[in-house]
Short mmCIF file of C-alpha atoms and ligand atoms in Angstrom, two decimals:
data_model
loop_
_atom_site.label_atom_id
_atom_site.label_comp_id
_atom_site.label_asym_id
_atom_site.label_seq_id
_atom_site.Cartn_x
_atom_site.Cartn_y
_atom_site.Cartn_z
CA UNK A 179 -19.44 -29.91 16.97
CA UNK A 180 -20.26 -28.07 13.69
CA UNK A 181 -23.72 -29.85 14.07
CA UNK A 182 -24.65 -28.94 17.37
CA UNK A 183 -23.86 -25.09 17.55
CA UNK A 184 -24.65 -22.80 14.34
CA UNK A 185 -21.84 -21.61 12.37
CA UNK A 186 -21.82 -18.27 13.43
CA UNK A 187 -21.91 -19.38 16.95
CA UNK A 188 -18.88 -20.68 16.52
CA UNK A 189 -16.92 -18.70 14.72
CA UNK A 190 -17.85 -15.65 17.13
CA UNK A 191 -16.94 -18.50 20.10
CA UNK A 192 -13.79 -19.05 17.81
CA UNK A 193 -12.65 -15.65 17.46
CA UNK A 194 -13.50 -14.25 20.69
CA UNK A 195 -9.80 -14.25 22.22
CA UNK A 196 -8.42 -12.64 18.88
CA UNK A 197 -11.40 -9.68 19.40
CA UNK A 198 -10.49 -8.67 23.01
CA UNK A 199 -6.99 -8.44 22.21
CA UNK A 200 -7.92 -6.62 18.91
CA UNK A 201 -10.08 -4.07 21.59
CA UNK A 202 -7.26 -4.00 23.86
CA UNK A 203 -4.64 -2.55 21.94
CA UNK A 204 -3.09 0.37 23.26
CA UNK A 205 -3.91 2.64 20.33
CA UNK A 206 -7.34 2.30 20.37
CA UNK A 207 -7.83 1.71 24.29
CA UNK A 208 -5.83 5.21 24.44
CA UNK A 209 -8.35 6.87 21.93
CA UNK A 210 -11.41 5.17 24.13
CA UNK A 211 -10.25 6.29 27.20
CA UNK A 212 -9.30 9.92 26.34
CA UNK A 213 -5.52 9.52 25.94
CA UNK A 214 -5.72 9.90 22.54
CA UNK A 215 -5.20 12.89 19.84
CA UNK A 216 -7.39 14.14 17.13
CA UNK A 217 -4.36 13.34 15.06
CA UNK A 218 -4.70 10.19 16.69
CA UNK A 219 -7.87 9.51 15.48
CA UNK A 220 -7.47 11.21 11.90
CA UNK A 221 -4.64 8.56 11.62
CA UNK A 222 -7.38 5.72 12.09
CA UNK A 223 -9.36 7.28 9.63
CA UNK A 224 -6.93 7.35 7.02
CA UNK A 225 -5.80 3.52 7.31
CA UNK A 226 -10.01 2.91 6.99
CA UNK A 227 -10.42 4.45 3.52
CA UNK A 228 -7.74 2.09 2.57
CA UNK A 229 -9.08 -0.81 3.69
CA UNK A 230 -12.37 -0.63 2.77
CA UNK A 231 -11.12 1.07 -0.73
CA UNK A 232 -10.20 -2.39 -1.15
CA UNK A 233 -13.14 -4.32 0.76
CA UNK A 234 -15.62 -2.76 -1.37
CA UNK A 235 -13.93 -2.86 -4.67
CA UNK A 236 -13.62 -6.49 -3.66
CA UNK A 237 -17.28 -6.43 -2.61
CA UNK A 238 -18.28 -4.94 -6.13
CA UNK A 239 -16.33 -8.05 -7.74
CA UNK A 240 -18.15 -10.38 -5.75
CA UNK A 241 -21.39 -9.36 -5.99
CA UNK A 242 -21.09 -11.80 -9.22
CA UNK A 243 -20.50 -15.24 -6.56
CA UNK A 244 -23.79 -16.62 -5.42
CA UNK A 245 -22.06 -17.06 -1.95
CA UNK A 246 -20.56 -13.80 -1.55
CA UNK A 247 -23.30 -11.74 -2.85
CA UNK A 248 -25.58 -12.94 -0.02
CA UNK A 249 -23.54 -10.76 2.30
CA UNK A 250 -23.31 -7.43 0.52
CA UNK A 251 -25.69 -4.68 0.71
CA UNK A 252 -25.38 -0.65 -0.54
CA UNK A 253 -26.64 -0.33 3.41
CA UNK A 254 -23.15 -1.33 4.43
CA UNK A 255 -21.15 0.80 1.65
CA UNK A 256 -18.12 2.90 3.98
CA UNK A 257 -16.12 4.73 1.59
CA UNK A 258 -18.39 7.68 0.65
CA UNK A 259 -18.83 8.49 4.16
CA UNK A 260 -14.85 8.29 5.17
CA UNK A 261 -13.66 10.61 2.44
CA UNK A 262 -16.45 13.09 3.12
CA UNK A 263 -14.70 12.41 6.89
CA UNK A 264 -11.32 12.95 5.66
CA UNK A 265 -12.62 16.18 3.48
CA UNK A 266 -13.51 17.38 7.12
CA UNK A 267 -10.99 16.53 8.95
CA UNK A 268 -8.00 17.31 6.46
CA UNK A 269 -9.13 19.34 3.63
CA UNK A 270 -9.74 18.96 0.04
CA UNK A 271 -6.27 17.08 -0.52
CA UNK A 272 -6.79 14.69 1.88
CA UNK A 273 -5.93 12.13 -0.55
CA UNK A 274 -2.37 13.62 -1.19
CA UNK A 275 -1.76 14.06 2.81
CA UNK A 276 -2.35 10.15 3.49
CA UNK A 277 -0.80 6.86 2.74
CA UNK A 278 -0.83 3.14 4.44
CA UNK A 279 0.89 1.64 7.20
CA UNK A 280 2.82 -1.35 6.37
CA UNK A 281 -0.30 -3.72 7.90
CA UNK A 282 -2.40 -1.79 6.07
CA UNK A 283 -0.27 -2.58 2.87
CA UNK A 284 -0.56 -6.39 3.79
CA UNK A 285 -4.20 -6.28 4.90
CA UNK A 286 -5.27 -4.41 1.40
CA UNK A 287 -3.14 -7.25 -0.52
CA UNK A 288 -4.47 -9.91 0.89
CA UNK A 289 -8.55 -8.49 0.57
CA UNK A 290 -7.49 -8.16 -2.61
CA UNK A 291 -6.32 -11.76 -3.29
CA UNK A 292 -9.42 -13.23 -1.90
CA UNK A 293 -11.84 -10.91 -2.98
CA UNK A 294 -10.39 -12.29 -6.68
CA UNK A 295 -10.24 -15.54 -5.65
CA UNK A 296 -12.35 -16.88 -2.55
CA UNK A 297 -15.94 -16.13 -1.63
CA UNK A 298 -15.51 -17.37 1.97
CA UNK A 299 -12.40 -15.33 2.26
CA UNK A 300 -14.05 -12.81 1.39
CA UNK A 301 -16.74 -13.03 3.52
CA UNK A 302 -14.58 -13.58 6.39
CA UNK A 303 -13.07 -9.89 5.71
CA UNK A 304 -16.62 -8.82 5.23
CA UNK A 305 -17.44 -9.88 8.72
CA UNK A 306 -14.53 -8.90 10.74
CA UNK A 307 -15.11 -5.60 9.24
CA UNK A 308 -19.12 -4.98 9.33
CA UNK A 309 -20.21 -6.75 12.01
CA UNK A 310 -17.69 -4.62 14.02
CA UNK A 311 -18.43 -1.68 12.80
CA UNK A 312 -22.45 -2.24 13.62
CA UNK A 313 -21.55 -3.71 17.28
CA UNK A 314 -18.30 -1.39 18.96
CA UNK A 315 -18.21 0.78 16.14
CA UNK A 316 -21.10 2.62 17.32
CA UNK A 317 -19.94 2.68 20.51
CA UNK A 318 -16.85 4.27 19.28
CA UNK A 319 -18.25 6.84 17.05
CA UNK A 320 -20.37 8.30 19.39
CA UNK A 321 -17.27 8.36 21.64
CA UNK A 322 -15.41 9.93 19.27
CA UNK A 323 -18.11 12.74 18.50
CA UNK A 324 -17.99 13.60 22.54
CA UNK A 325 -14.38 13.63 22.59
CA UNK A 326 -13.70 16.08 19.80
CA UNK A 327 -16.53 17.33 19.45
CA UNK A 328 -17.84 16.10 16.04
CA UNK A 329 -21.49 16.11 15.42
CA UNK A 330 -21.96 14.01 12.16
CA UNK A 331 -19.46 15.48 9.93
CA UNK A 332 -15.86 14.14 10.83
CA UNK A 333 -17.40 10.47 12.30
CA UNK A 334 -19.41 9.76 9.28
CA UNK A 335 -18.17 6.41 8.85
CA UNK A 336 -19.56 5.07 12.24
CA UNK A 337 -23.20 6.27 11.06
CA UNK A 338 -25.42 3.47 9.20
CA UNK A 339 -28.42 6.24 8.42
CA UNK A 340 -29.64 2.80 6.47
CA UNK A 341 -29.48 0.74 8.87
CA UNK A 342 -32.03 1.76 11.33
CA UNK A 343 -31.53 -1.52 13.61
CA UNK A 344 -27.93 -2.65 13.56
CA UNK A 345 -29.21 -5.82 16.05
CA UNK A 346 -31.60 -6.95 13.84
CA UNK A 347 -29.46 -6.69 10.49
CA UNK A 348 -26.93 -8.67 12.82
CA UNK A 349 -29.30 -11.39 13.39
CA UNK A 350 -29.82 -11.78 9.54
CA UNK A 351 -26.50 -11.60 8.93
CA UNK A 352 -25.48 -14.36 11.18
CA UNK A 353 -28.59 -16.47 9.46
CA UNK A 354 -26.89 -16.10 6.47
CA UNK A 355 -23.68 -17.40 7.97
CA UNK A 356 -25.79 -20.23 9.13
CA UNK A 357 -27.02 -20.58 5.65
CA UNK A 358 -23.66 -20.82 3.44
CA UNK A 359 -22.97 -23.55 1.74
CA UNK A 360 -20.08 -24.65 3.37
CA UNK A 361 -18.64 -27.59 4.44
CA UNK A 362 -16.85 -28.35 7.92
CA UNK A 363 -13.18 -27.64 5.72
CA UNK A 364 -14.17 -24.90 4.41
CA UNK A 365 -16.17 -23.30 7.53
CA UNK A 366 -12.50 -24.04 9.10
CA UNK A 367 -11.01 -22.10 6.47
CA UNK A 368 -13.31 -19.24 6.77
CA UNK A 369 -12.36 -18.89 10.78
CA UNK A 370 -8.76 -18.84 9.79
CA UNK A 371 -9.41 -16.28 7.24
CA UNK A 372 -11.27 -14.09 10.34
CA UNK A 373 -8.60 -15.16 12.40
CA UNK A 374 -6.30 -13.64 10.22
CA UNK A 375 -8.23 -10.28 9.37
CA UNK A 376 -8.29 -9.75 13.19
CA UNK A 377 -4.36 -9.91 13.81
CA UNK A 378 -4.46 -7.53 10.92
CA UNK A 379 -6.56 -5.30 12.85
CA UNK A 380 -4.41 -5.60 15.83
CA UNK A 381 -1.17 -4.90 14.45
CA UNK A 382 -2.50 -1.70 12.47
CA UNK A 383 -3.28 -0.43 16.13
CA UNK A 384 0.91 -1.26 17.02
CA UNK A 385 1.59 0.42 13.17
CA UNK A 386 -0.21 3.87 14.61
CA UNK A 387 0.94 3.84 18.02
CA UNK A 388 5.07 3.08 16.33
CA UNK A 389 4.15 6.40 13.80
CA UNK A 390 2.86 8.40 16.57
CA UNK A 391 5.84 7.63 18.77
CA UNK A 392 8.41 7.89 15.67
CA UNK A 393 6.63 11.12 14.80
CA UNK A 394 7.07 12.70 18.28
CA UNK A 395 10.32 11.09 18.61
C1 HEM B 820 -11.69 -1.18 20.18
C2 HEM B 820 -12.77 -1.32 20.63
C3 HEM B 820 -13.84 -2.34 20.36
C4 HEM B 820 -14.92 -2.43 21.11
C5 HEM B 820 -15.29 -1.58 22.33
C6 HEM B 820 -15.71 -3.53 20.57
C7 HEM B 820 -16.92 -3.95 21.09
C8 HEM B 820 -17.70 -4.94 20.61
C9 HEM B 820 -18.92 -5.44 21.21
C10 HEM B 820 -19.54 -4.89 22.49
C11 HEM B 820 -19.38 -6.43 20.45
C12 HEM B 820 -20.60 -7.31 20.74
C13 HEM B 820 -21.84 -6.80 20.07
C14 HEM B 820 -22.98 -7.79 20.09
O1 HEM B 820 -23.05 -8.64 20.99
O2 HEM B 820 -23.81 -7.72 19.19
C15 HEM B 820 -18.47 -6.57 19.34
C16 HEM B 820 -18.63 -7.46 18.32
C17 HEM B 820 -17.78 -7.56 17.25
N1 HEM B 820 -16.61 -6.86 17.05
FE1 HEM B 820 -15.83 -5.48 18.26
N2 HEM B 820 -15.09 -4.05 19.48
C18 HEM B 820 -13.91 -3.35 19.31
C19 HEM B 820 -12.97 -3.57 18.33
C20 HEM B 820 -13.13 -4.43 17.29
C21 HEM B 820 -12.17 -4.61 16.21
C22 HEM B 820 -10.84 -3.88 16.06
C23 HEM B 820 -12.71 -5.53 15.36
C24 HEM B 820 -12.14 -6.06 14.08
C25 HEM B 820 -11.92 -5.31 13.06
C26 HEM B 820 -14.00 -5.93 15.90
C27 HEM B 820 -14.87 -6.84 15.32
C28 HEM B 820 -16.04 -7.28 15.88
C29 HEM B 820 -16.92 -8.28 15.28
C30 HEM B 820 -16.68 -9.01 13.95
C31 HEM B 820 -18.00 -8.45 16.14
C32 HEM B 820 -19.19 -9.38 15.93
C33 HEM B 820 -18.99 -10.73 16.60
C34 HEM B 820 -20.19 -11.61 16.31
O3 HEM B 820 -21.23 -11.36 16.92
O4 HEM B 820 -20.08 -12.53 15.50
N3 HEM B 820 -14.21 -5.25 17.06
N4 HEM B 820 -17.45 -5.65 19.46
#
């Protein structure tokens, strides 16, 4: 099987089910379809700078593992853009006015302990994340701007300036997939790993719709 389809094929095949119910969640499928705040969405914002606070500290660790490193480009780099986002959206003490979710917690741990430990981990948090935010993200950005009226500032994270093709610097990305070094154990490994970053996704969507409801409550 791992012969006759490419590794990326598959793991995109693999995770496919764990994706739509990632996109279905209520939290974000109320922010899509205009049910949802600008609190709502300033929420979402704030769980992102943790996460990728800890992706791309991870990602500057890694840069070292001839695997890993593969993966990682300054074209990619989110954190600049969401705390010029949350600057926007909630002032210069943003950082005081937000903290994580419990997922987020466990999502930021766990980054953590592979981005110390395990290239392919690693990786597999690196895709879930990336190749997301270059395929729906955009989609949802643009959204986003529309709905509350954002132009750049506000949805800065969704905007790859660098990246003037997102398809294209897709297709390398999965060639690189294609091109790790990895064995049929460890490719299994790596789809957990996505597997896994995906149900963290999902539950950090039940996390903000429980605060919102416990907050209007
Ligand atoms: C909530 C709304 C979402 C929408 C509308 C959406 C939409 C899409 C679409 C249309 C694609 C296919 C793009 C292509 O064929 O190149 C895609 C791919 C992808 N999405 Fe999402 N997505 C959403 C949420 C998520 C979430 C929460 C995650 C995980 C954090 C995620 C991770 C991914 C990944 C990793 C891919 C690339 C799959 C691959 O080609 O290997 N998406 N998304």
């Amino acid at each position: 099987m791992a012969d006759l389809i490419p590794f990326s094929a598959a793991l995109r095949e693999r995770s496919s089910s764990a994706h739509s119910s990632s996109e279905r969640s209520g939290f974000m499928a109320d922010l899509l379809e205009g049910a949802g705040t600008r609190e709502d969405y300033i929420a979402l914002v704030a769980q992102h700078w943790f996460i990728y606070d800890a992706l791309e500290s991870a990602a500057e660790r890694m840069r070292r593992d001839p695997v890993a490193s593969v993966f990682i480009s300054d074209k990619l780099t989110r954190l600049p853009a969401l705390e010029a986002d949350l600057a926007f959206l909630l002032g210069d003490d943003w950082r005081d006015r937000i903290s994580p979710l419990p997922t987020t917690r466990a999502y930021v741990e766990r980054i953590r302990q592979v981005g110390a430990t395990w290239p392919g981990g690693f990786v597999a948090h690196h895709y879930t994340r990336y190749l997301g935010d270059l395929s729906g993200g955009l989609f949802i950005g643009r959204l986003m701007a529309r709905r509350f009226g954002f132009e750049t500032n506000g949805i800065g994270f969704y905007l790859f300036d660098e990246i003037a093709d997102p398809r294209a610097f897709k297709e390398v990305y999965r060639e690189q997939l294609d091109a790790a070094p990895w064995d049929a154990d460890e490719q299994e490994r790596v789809i957990g790993e996505v597997l896994r970053a995906y149900r963290y996704n999902t539950e950090l969507f039940e996390d903000l719709a429980a605060a919102k409801a416990a907050a209007v409550a």
